[in-house]
Amino acid sequence: MTKIARLSRRIILRTFGSYKKFVFFVCIIFAVLYVAKSIFMTQNITADRLHDETRNVTILADVSLSESNEVCGIPETCPAGRHRFYVKSGYQSHVPPRICFDGVDYIGKGKVSGRGVNIVVINEVTLTVEEVNTFDTYTSGEEFHDYLTNNITDFRIILFATFDDATKALMKETRKLLNHFGSTKISVLQFRDALVFVGQKGLTQGSAIEKYGRRFLNRDFAEPAEVTGCLSSAVGKLSRSVVKESNPELSNSENCGVVNCGPDGFPIHLYSGYQNSEIPRLCIGGKKIMEKEAGRGFNVAVIDPKTKTVVKFGRFDTYRSSETNLDAFLESVNDDQIVVAVTHDEVTMHLSAAIKQQFESLGSFYISKLAMRDAWCFVGQRGLQGRSPYEELEFAPNGGITWSDPIDRKFCIPSKLKGFSLVVADVDRNTKRIDFCRDHVGYGEFCAGGRNDEIVTPAPLLDEQLLNNVAFSIPILIVPGANKNAFRLQLESIINNPGIRPEMVSVYFSKEFEEYSKLVDLFAFRSFPLDMKTNYSELLMIALEEIWWQHKDSKYVIVFEEEVVARRHYLGFVAQCLPALEADESLIGISGWNENGFLGVSTMPNYVYRTETIPGLGFLLKKSFYDTHMKGRMTSCCSDRSWNGWLRNTAKGFEMLVPDTSFVMRRPFEDTTQPEYLVQLFNRPRAYQKRDPVLLRNKGELTKDRYEEALIRLLKSSTALLLTNITGTECFGMIPAGVTEKSFSIYFEQSDENDDSLLSRLCQCFKLLYLSNYKPPGTHNGIVRFSVRKNHVLLIGSKTGYYGLKPKDHQPLKIRS
C-alpha cells in the first residue's frame, strides 16, 4: 500500500508539478461532467411513477405516439371507467401542440392552438371537457394568471401543453399557482423549453403527470414533450386545503408593492389570506417573510427600526391551543422594536387576556374587539404612546358563521411610530351607539353582534405625499334617502376614507327621519334636518344652496346622493385631479362615477377621461360654475336627478373629469318594476376601484390643451379596426386577446354632427350604457372612450374633429338603410 501511495505521489508530481494543480484539474473534470449532464439530460417519468395506483392514471409510456393511427394516439384500450388522453407540446413555432381527450382533439389537429400555454379543463366528476383556452404568455402573463385564479375551481383537472415560448411574460406567481396543480417542472421551465402535464387543482406538488424537454444550447427549440394514458377522477393525492394564489402583487417582493417610502420608512404588505384555504402573506422591507411557516393563527414578526431588518418571527395557532407562547414572545419585544402581525382563519378560540394586553401595550385598539373568524392586521411599537394608526379589522358576517373578507394592506412604516389618543368624546359616542342600537332597528351589521359598542373613528391618512392637500378640507354634502341601512353604509364609507375630517361633512335630510341626527352624531359629522316634506330632487337642490351658504369661502363642494358608497381612496383620487381643476376653467368638477364603467369595458383604473356630461351620484362641483350656471336656476337646469340629465343642454363648452373605473358605487334597485333605463344604469354588473390607493397615470394630461395633445397621440398610434357589421359579439372579438396597453379606434359615418345612430349601436355592441331615445353618455367632442382588457378603445364619428386622423385607406363603418 505504501509503495502504491509513493508511486501515485511521484506520478502526480511528475505530471502536474504540485498537488494544488492536480486538485484543480480534478475539479475541472467534475465541472465539465456536471455541465454536460445538465445540458444533455432531460428528465423522464420514472418507472415507479408509471404505475402508481394512487393517481388513478395509467401511463402508457412505451407507445410510439407520433405515427399511431389510433384515437388519441393510444393503441391500448383503457380499463372501464377511465378515459384516454394524449398531450404533446408544439414543435418550434410552426407545428402546433396537440391535446386529445376521450377520442376528441381539442387543441391542434385543425382546432384552436396558440403560442404560449394551451389548456383543456376537465370536470373531475363527469370527466367531460368544460373549457379550451390558449394564452400568449410570451407577450403577457396577467390574463393567464387571472384565469387560473378566478376561473378554475377546486379539483378541476387540466391538460397543459406549451407551444413556441411560454415563459417570457409568465409570472412567478403563476408558476406557484401551477405548483398547486401538482407540477414541479413549471418552476424550472425556461425560454423555448417544452412542457406537458396532466394536473388537478389541489394536487400536492410533484403529483402531476408531466414531461419536460429542455432546449439544448445549440438548438433554437426543445424537442416536443408528450404524455399519454388513461385518466380517472383524481390524478393523484389531493391536499386537504387548496391554496388559491389570488394576490400576485404580494408575491412580488420588490419594495412590497409600495411605490416609495422615503429614506426613513420601509414598506410592508400584509395579506390575511382567503377564508381557511389561502395562506397569509407578509412582505417586510422588500422581503417575503414566513413563506413556509405562515398559516392559521397569529403570524407575527419583530423588526429592528434602526436596521429595518426582521429580528424574529413566528406563527401561533390560538385556535388549536392556548399553549402557544405568544404572550411570552410579545413580552420579549425590546424598546422601540416594531411588531407586525396578521391573522389567518380563526384565532379567538384560545385567545387569552394576557395576549390581548400585550398587543394593547404595543398600540392596538381593535384586538379586544376581535371575534370569531374576523381578520386583523396590525403594526405597533414598544413604547408607542396612544393608538397605532396602522391597524385594520374586518368583521366576519353573521357572528362568524363564515369568514370575513380578507385584509390586503400596504403601508410605509416610519422607524418611529406616532400614536394618536382617544379623547373623552370617543367614549361618549361609544355609549351613544349602544343606546342608538337599542332604540332603533334597520341598521344591519352596524348594530349586530359585538359591533354595537365599537367606537367610530376616522381613517388616518398614511400617504405623506397627500398631507396638507386641499382635497381633505373640501366640504362634503350627504343627502340620504329613506333606506336606513344604505345611509349607514354610506356614512361608514366616508369615515373610512383616509384623511377624512369629520367636521367637514354635513348631512341634510328631511326632518321626518329624526333618528338620522343621532346616527350622524355617532360619526361626529354635522346634521341639518330640514323642516319640510318634498321629493328628493328638491331636497338636493335646497341642500346644495345651504352647503354653499355654510361654506362661503370654499371653492368646491363634494356631493354624495342617496345610497351612494365611496370606495376607500376616493379622496385620494380627488386630490390627484384637483390641480387640473385649478388650472382649467373649462372643467367644472370631478365625478367618482363612470356611467359606462361596466365589467369588461372599465379595465384601466389608473386613467381619467374628460366628458361632456355630469354622471352625478358622487361628485365634486366648482363654486364658480355653480354661481354662474346653477344658483337660482336649479328648477330649470337641474330639476331632475343628476344622473338623468343635469345641464345636458345648458353647459356647452364645459366638461367633468370621470375615472375609467368608478370610485363610488350605487346600490342596485331591488324593485324589479323599475324603468329599463334605471335597470341599465344601476343593476348591471360594474367595475369598481380596489381597496389600495391608485396612482393616476394621466393626471398631468387633464387640462384642455394637454388632454387634446395626448388624445391625438393616442389616436395616431392606434390600430383602426375594420368593422363591417355590428353584432352582440363581434365588437369584443375585434380586440385581440393577450394584448394590453395598446389603443384601438373604430371610425364610423355620420349624416351630420347630431347623428348618433351608429354610435348608439356601437355602444350597445360593446355593452356600454345604451338607452333608447337618449344620446350616448360620456362623450368628449363627440367621441366615446373606454377600455377593454387594459387597452384603450375610441369610437370616432365622421363629423367629429378627430376623423381626419383615420388612416387613408381605412373603410369606416357605414350607414345602412
mmCIF file of N, CA and C in Angstrom, residues 350-448:
data_model
loop_
_atom_site.group_PDB
_atom_site.id
_atom_site.type_symbol
_atom_site.label_atom_id
_atom_site.label_comp_id
_atom_site.label_asym_id
_atom_site.label_seq_id
_atom_site.Cartn_x
_atom_site.Cartn_y
_atom_site.Cartn_z
ATOM 1 N N HIS A 350 -58.724 30.252 21.653
ATOM 2 C CA HIS A 350 -57.910 30.247 22.874
ATOM 3 C C HIS A 350 -57.106 31.537 23.017
ATOM 4 N N LEU A 351 -57.683 32.638 22.539
ATOM 5 C CA LEU A 351 -57.014 33.935 22.655
ATOM 6 C C LEU A 351 -57.173 34.452 24.079
ATOM 7 N N SER A 352 -56.077 34.564 24.797
ATOM 8 C CA SER A 352 -56.123 34.892 26.229
ATOM 9 C C SER A 352 -56.094 36.393 26.457
ATOM 10 N N ALA A 353 -56.505 36.781 27.652
ATOM 11 C CA ALA A 353 -56.450 38.186 28.050
ATOM 12 C C ALA A 353 -55.016 38.695 28.085
ATOM 13 N N ALA A 354 -54.084 37.813 28.443
ATOM 14 C CA ALA A 354 -52.671 38.216 28.505
ATOM 15 C C ALA A 354 -52.150 38.606 27.127
ATOM 16 N N ILE A 355 -52.540 37.862 26.095
ATOM 17 C CA ILE A 355 -52.113 38.190 24.733
ATOM 18 C C ILE A 355 -52.723 39.516 24.294
ATOM 19 N N LYS A 356 -53.998 39.722 24.589
ATOM 20 C CA LYS A 356 -54.645 40.985 24.243
ATOM 21 C C LYS A 356 -53.941 42.158 24.908
ATOM 22 N N GLN A 357 -53.590 41.993 26.186
ATOM 23 C CA GLN A 357 -52.900 43.066 26.901
ATOM 24 C C GLN A 357 -51.539 43.368 26.285
ATOM 25 N N GLN A 358 -50.860 42.324 25.818
ATOM 26 C CA GLN A 358 -49.555 42.540 25.192
ATOM 27 C C GLN A 358 -49.706 43.369 23.912
ATOM 28 N N PHE A 359 -50.688 43.028 23.081
ATOM 29 C CA PHE A 359 -50.891 43.802 21.854
ATOM 30 C C PHE A 359 -51.348 45.228 22.173
ATOM 31 N N GLU A 360 -52.178 45.391 23.191
ATOM 32 C CA GLU A 360 -52.617 46.730 23.584
ATOM 33 C C GLU A 360 -51.442 47.582 24.054
ATOM 34 N N SER A 361 -50.470 46.946 24.717
ATOM 35 C CA SER A 361 -49.292 47.695 25.165
ATOM 36 C C SER A 361 -48.439 48.152 23.996
ATOM 37 N N LEU A 362 -48.633 47.544 22.842
ATOM 38 C CA LEU A 362 -47.895 47.927 21.636
ATOM 39 C C LEU A 362 -48.666 48.915 20.765
ATOM 40 N N GLY A 363 -49.904 49.257 21.182
ATOM 41 C CA GLY A 363 -50.669 50.275 20.472
ATOM 42 C C GLY A 363 -51.925 49.790 19.796
ATOM 43 N N SER A 364 -52.346 48.526 20.040
ATOM 44 C CA SER A 364 -53.552 48.019 19.405
ATOM 45 C C SER A 364 -54.804 48.516 20.121
ATOM 46 N N PHE A 365 -55.805 48.850 19.323
ATOM 47 C CA PHE A 365 -57.109 49.196 19.874
ATOM 48 C C PHE A 365 -58.145 48.107 19.590
ATOM 49 N N TYR A 366 -58.039 47.477 18.405
ATOM 50 C CA TYR A 366 -59.067 46.542 17.960
ATOM 51 C C TYR A 366 -58.875 45.120 18.464
ATOM 52 N N ILE A 367 -57.739 44.799 19.075
ATOM 53 C CA ILE A 367 -57.510 43.416 19.488
ATOM 54 C C ILE A 367 -58.596 42.930 20.443
ATOM 55 N N SER A 368 -59.104 43.815 21.273
ATOM 56 C CA SER A 368 -60.152 43.421 22.217
ATOM 57 C C SER A 368 -61.495 43.214 21.530
ATOM 58 N N LYS A 369 -61.637 43.714 20.293
ATOM 59 C CA LYS A 369 -62.883 43.564 19.537
ATOM 60 C C LYS A 369 -62.882 42.318 18.649
ATOM 61 N N LEU A 370 -61.731 41.654 18.543
ATOM 62 C CA LEU A 370 -61.591 40.520 17.645
ATOM 63 C C LEU A 370 -62.554 39.402 18.025
ATOM 64 N N ALA A 371 -63.351 38.949 17.053
ATOM 65 C CA ALA A 371 -64.318 37.883 17.287
ATOM 66 C C ALA A 371 -64.090 36.755 16.281
ATOM 67 N N MET A 372 -64.911 35.722 16.372
ATOM 68 C CA MET A 372 -64.702 34.512 15.591
ATOM 69 C C MET A 372 -64.632 34.806 14.087
ATOM 70 N N ARG A 373 -63.539 34.349 13.476
ATOM 71 C CA ARG A 373 -63.282 34.429 12.038
ATOM 72 C C ARG A 373 -63.160 35.852 11.515
ATOM 73 N N ASP A 374 -62.953 36.838 12.392
ATOM 74 C CA ASP A 374 -62.581 38.169 11.932
ATOM 75 C C ASP A 374 -61.160 38.120 11.379
ATOM 76 N N ALA A 375 -60.824 39.098 10.554
ATOM 77 C CA ALA A 375 -59.449 39.256 10.062
ATOM 78 C C ALA A 375 -58.869 40.534 10.647
ATOM 79 N N TRP A 376 -57.588 40.479 11.010
ATOM 80 C CA TRP A 376 -56.965 41.606 11.724
ATOM 81 C C TRP A 376 -55.512 41.737 11.292
ATOM 82 N N CYS A 377 -55.078 42.968 11.052
ATOM 83 C CA CYS A 377 -53.656 43.228 10.831
ATOM 84 C C CYS A 377 -53.251 44.432 11.672
ATOM 85 N N PHE A 378 -51.959 44.487 12.001
ATOM 86 C CA PHE A 378 -51.522 45.466 13.000
ATOM 87 C C PHE A 378 -50.019 45.703 12.872
ATOM 88 N N VAL A 379 -49.630 46.970 13.040
ATOM 89 C CA VAL A 379 -48.222 47.335 13.188
ATOM 90 C C VAL A 379 -48.115 48.215 14.427
ATOM 91 N N GLY A 380 -47.352 47.781 15.391
ATOM 92 C CA GLY A 380 -47.184 48.521 16.631
ATOM 93 C C GLY A 380 -45.720 48.648 17.004
ATOM 94 N N GLN A 381 -45.468 49.301 18.143
ATOM 95 C CA GLN A 381 -44.076 49.525 18.569
ATOM 96 C C GLN A 381 -44.009 49.583 20.082
ATOM 97 N N ARG A 382 -42.977 48.975 20.619
ATOM 98 C CA ARG A 382 -42.772 49.039 22.065
ATOM 99 C C ARG A 382 -42.428 50.474 22.440
ATOM 100 N N GLY A 383 -43.228 51.038 23.342
ATOM 101 C CA GLY A 383 -43.041 52.418 23.765
ATOM 102 C C GLY A 383 -43.948 53.411 23.057
ATOM 103 N N LEU A 384 -44.823 52.937 22.147
ATOM 104 C CA LEU A 384 -45.750 53.820 21.439
ATOM 105 C C LEU A 384 -46.756 54.419 22.415
ATOM 106 N N GLN A 385 -46.956 55.725 22.347
ATOM 107 C CA GLN A 385 -47.939 56.408 23.173
ATOM 108 C C GLN A 385 -49.230 56.583 22.383
ATOM 109 N N GLY A 386 -50.303 55.980 22.872
ATOM 110 C CA GLY A 386 -51.575 56.090 22.189
ATOM 111 C C GLY A 386 -51.811 54.913 21.250
ATOM 112 N N ARG A 387 -52.738 55.109 20.340
ATOM 113 C CA ARG A 387 -53.170 54.051 19.430
ATOM 114 C C ARG A 387 -52.373 54.088 18.132
ATOM 115 N N SER A 388 -52.019 52.902 17.627
ATOM 116 C CA SER A 388 -51.293 52.824 16.362
ATOM 117 C C SER A 388 -52.212 53.205 15.204
ATOM 118 N N PRO A 389 -51.704 53.980 14.234
ATOM 119 C CA PRO A 389 -52.511 54.299 13.047
ATOM 120 C C PRO A 389 -52.515 53.182 12.017
ATOM 121 N N TYR A 390 -51.711 52.127 12.258
ATOM 122 C CA TYR A 390 -51.579 51.043 11.290
ATOM 123 C C TYR A 390 -52.277 49.790 11.815
ATOM 124 N N GLU A 391 -53.587 49.798 11.795
ATOM 125 C CA GLU A 391 -54.363 48.672 12.301
ATOM 126 C C GLU A 391 -55.674 48.595 11.530
ATOM 127 N N GLU A 392 -56.112 47.381 11.232
ATOM 128 C CA GLU A 392 -57.366 47.211 10.500
ATOM 129 C C GLU A 392 -58.050 45.927 10.956
ATOM 130 N N LEU A 393 -59.374 45.994 11.060
ATOM 131 C CA LEU A 393 -60.174 44.854 11.493
ATOM 132 C C LEU A 393 -61.329 44.670 10.518
ATOM 133 N N GLU A 394 -61.458 43.464 9.985
ATOM 134 C CA GLU A 394 -62.580 43.106 9.116
ATOM 135 C C GLU A 394 -63.483 42.142 9.869
ATOM 136 N N PHE A 395 -64.751 42.506 10.025
ATOM 137 C CA PHE A 395 -65.685 41.692 10.787
ATOM 138 C C PHE A 395 -66.237 40.542 9.942
ATOM 139 N N ALA A 396 -66.337 39.381 10.552
ATOM 140 C CA ALA A 396 -66.967 38.235 9.895
ATOM 141 C C ALA A 396 -68.482 38.388 9.974
ATOM 142 N N PRO A 397 -69.198 38.102 8.889
ATOM 143 C CA PRO A 397 -70.659 38.259 8.913
ATOM 144 C C PRO A 397 -71.331 37.172 9.748
ATOM 145 N N ASN A 398 -72.511 37.511 10.233
ATOM 146 C CA ASN A 398 -73.383 36.548 10.927
ATOM 147 C C ASN A 398 -72.696 35.874 12.112
ATOM 148 N N GLY A 399 -71.935 36.691 12.848
ATOM 149 C CA GLY A 399 -71.335 36.171 14.071
ATOM 150 C C GLY A 399 -70.291 35.097 13.843
ATOM 151 N N GLY A 400 -69.648 35.095 12.683
ATOM 152 C CA GLY A 400 -68.569 34.150 12.438
ATOM 153 C C GLY A 400 -69.015 32.839 11.822
ATOM 154 N N ILE A 401 -70.258 32.775 11.319
ATOM 155 C CA ILE A 401 -70.701 31.561 10.629
ATOM 156 C C ILE A 401 -69.816 31.315 9.410
ATOM 157 N N THR A 402 -69.416 32.399 8.755
ATOM 158 C CA THR A 402 -68.454 32.295 7.672
ATOM 159 C C THR A 402 -67.354 33.322 7.901
ATOM 160 N N TRP A 403 -66.356 33.339 7.033
ATOM 161 C CA TRP A 403 -65.189 34.173 7.252
ATOM 162 C C TRP A 403 -65.431 35.611 6.795
ATOM 163 N N SER A 404 -64.625 36.512 7.321
ATOM 164 C CA SER A 404 -64.662 37.898 6.874
ATOM 165 C C SER A 404 -63.983 38.019 5.516
ATOM 166 N N ASP A 405 -64.137 39.184 4.903
ATOM 167 C CA ASP A 405 -63.342 39.477 3.718
ATOM 168 C C ASP A 405 -61.875 39.539 4.121
ATOM 169 N N PRO A 406 -60.967 39.153 3.230
ATOM 170 C CA PRO A 406 -59.545 39.216 3.592
ATOM 171 C C PRO A 406 -59.050 40.651 3.686
ATOM 172 N N ILE A 407 -58.043 40.839 4.511
ATOM 173 C CA ILE A 407 -57.360 42.130 4.607
ATOM 174 C C ILE A 407 -56.161 42.102 3.672
ATOM 175 N N ASP A 408 -55.999 43.170 2.927
ATOM 176 C CA ASP A 408 -54.877 43.289 1.995
ATOM 177 C C ASP A 408 -54.392 44.732 2.061
ATOM 178 N N ARG A 409 -53.356 44.985 2.856
ATOM 179 C CA ARG A 409 -52.951 46.363 3.134
ATOM 180 C C ARG A 409 -51.457 46.569 2.902
ATOM 181 N N LYS A 410 -51.129 47.735 2.354
ATOM 182 C CA LYS A 410 -49.741 48.159 2.165
ATOM 183 C C LYS A 410 -49.495 49.421 2.984
ATOM 184 N N PHE A 411 -48.361 49.456 3.660
ATOM 185 C CA PHE A 411 -48.023 50.610 4.486
ATOM 186 C C PHE A 411 -46.573 51.012 4.239
ATOM 187 N N CYS A 412 -46.289 52.290 4.423
ATOM 188 C CA CYS A 412 -44.926 52.764 4.612
ATOM 189 C C CYS A 412 -44.764 53.032 6.112
ATOM 190 N N ILE A 413 -43.870 52.289 6.759
ATOM 191 C CA ILE A 413 -43.739 52.368 8.211
ATOM 192 C C ILE A 413 -42.512 53.193 8.572
ATOM 193 N N PRO A 414 -42.679 54.267 9.350
ATOM 194 C CA PRO A 414 -41.506 55.025 9.809
ATOM 195 C C PRO A 414 -40.781 54.273 10.914
ATOM 196 N N SER A 415 -39.530 54.647 11.161
ATOM 197 C CA SER A 415 -38.768 53.980 12.215
ATOM 198 C C SER A 415 -39.311 54.322 13.601
ATOM 199 N N LYS A 416 -40.029 55.441 13.697
ATOM 200 C CA LYS A 416 -40.659 55.823 14.969
ATOM 201 C C LYS A 416 -42.128 56.102 14.706
ATOM 202 N N LEU A 417 -43.014 55.232 15.218
ATOM 203 C CA LEU A 417 -44.445 55.405 15.010
ATOM 204 C C LEU A 417 -44.990 56.541 15.858
ATOM 205 N N LYS A 418 -45.986 57.240 15.342
ATOM 206 C CA LYS A 418 -46.672 58.298 16.081
ATOM 207 C C LYS A 418 -48.089 57.825 16.389
ATOM 208 N N GLY A 419 -48.398 57.668 17.655
ATOM 209 C CA GLY A 419 -49.725 57.234 18.050
ATOM 210 C C GLY A 419 -50.681 58.399 18.159
ATOM 211 N N PHE A 420 -51.961 58.097 18.207
ATOM 212 C CA PHE A 420 -52.942 59.149 18.461
ATOM 213 C C PHE A 420 -53.875 58.685 19.571
ATOM 214 N N SER A 421 -54.388 59.647 20.306
ATOM 215 C CA SER A 421 -55.143 59.361 21.530
ATOM 216 C C SER A 421 -56.625 59.274 21.253
ATOM 217 N N LEU A 422 -57.328 58.549 22.113
ATOM 218 C CA LEU A 422 -58.782 58.502 22.117
ATOM 219 C C LEU A 422 -59.282 59.490 23.155
ATOM 220 N N VAL A 423 -59.973 60.528 22.689
ATOM 221 C CA VAL A 423 -60.431 61.555 23.611
ATOM 222 C C VAL A 423 -61.722 61.114 24.284
ATOM 223 N N VAL A 424 -62.139 61.894 25.296
ATOM 224 C CA VAL A 424 -63.327 61.533 26.070
ATOM 225 C C VAL A 424 -64.554 61.443 25.180
ATOM 226 N N ALA A 425 -64.591 62.303 24.154
ATOM 227 C CA ALA A 425 -65.756 62.283 23.261
ATOM 228 C C ALA A 425 -65.922 60.934 22.582
ATOM 229 N N ASP A 426 -64.787 60.256 22.318
ATOM 230 C CA ASP A 426 -64.874 58.929 21.704
ATOM 231 C C ASP A 426 -65.637 57.967 22.592
ATOM 232 N N VAL A 427 -65.335 58.005 23.892
ATOM 233 C CA VAL A 427 -66.002 57.114 24.831
ATOM 234 C C VAL A 427 -67.480 57.469 24.939
ATOM 235 N N ASP A 428 -67.791 58.785 24.888
ATOM 236 C CA ASP A 428 -69.186 59.202 24.940
ATOM 237 C C ASP A 428 -69.951 58.654 23.734
ATOM 238 N N ARG A 429 -69.317 58.726 22.546
ATOM 239 C CA ARG A 429 -70.009 58.228 21.361
ATOM 240 C C ARG A 429 -70.220 56.725 21.441
ATOM 241 N N ASN A 430 -69.296 56.042 22.107
ATOM 242 C CA ASN A 430 -69.448 54.605 22.291
ATOM 243 C C ASN A 430 -70.735 54.311 23.060
ATOM 244 N N THR A 431 -70.984 55.045 24.113
ATOM 245 C CA THR A 431 -72.217 54.867 24.885
ATOM 246 C C THR A 431 -73.440 55.238 24.050
ATOM 247 N N LYS A 432 -73.295 56.272 23.261
ATOM 248 C CA LYS A 432 -74.405 56.699 22.414
ATOM 249 C C LYS A 432 -74.755 55.620 21.382
ATOM 250 N N ARG A 433 -73.752 54.934 20.908
ATOM 251 C CA ARG A 433 -74.011 53.883 19.914
ATOM 252 C C ARG A 433 -74.805 52.741 20.530
ATOM 253 N N ILE A 434 -74.437 52.365 21.740
ATOM 254 C CA ILE A 434 -75.186 51.305 22.425
ATOM 255 C C ILE A 434 -76.644 51.723 22.578
ATOM 256 N N ASP A 435 -76.858 52.969 23.005
ATOM 257 C CA ASP A 435 -78.225 53.474 23.177
ATOM 258 C C ASP A 435 -78.963 53.535 21.840
ATOM 259 N N PHE A 436 -78.250 53.993 20.804
ATOM 260 C CA PHE A 436 -78.877 54.111 19.480
ATOM 261 C C PHE A 436 -79.331 52.743 18.975
ATOM 262 N N CYS A 437 -78.461 51.751 19.083
ATOM 263 C CA CYS A 437 -78.795 50.418 18.584
ATOM 264 C C CYS A 437 -79.902 49.759 19.406
ATOM 265 N N ARG A 438 -80.010 50.128 20.660
ATOM 266 C CA ARG A 438 -81.092 49.602 21.489
ATOM 267 C C ARG A 438 -82.436 50.183 21.077
ATOM 268 N N ASP A 439 -82.435 51.442 20.657
ATOM 269 C CA ASP A 439 -83.698 52.138 20.398
ATOM 270 C C ASP A 439 -84.158 52.075 18.939
ATOM 271 N N HIS A 440 -83.271 51.674 18.018
ATOM 272 C CA HIS A 440 -83.625 51.764 16.600
ATOM 273 C C HIS A 440 -83.269 50.468 15.885
ATOM 274 N N VAL A 441 -84.016 50.160 14.855
ATOM 275 C CA VAL A 441 -83.782 48.953 14.050
ATOM 276 C C VAL A 441 -83.588 49.360 12.594
ATOM 277 N N GLY A 442 -83.050 48.429 11.801
ATOM 278 C CA GLY A 442 -82.908 48.672 10.370
ATOM 279 C C GLY A 442 -81.519 49.098 9.941
ATOM 280 N N TYR A 443 -80.519 48.920 10.821
ATOM 281 C CA TYR A 443 -79.170 49.386 10.515
ATOM 282 C C TYR A 443 -78.165 48.255 10.348
ATOM 283 N N GLY A 444 -78.653 47.059 10.062
ATOM 284 C CA GLY A 444 -77.797 45.945 9.673
ATOM 285 C C GLY A 444 -76.712 45.625 10.667
ATOM 286 N N GLU A 445 -75.503 45.357 10.141
ATOM 287 C CA GLU A 445 -74.389 44.920 10.966
ATOM 288 C C GLU A 445 -73.848 46.017 11.871
ATOM 289 N N PHE A 446 -74.238 47.257 11.626
ATOM 290 C CA PHE A 446 -73.800 48.353 12.492
ATOM 291 C C PHE A 446 -74.231 48.117 13.934
ATOM 292 N N CYS A 447 -75.357 47.456 14.110
ATOM 293 C CA CYS A 447 -75.874 47.190 15.453
ATOM 294 C C CYS A 447 -75.916 45.692 15.761
ATOM 295 N N ALA A 448 -75.196 44.895 14.978
ATOM 296 C CA ALA A 448 -75.278 43.447 15.161
ATOM 297 C C ALA A 448 -74.147 42.943 16.033
#
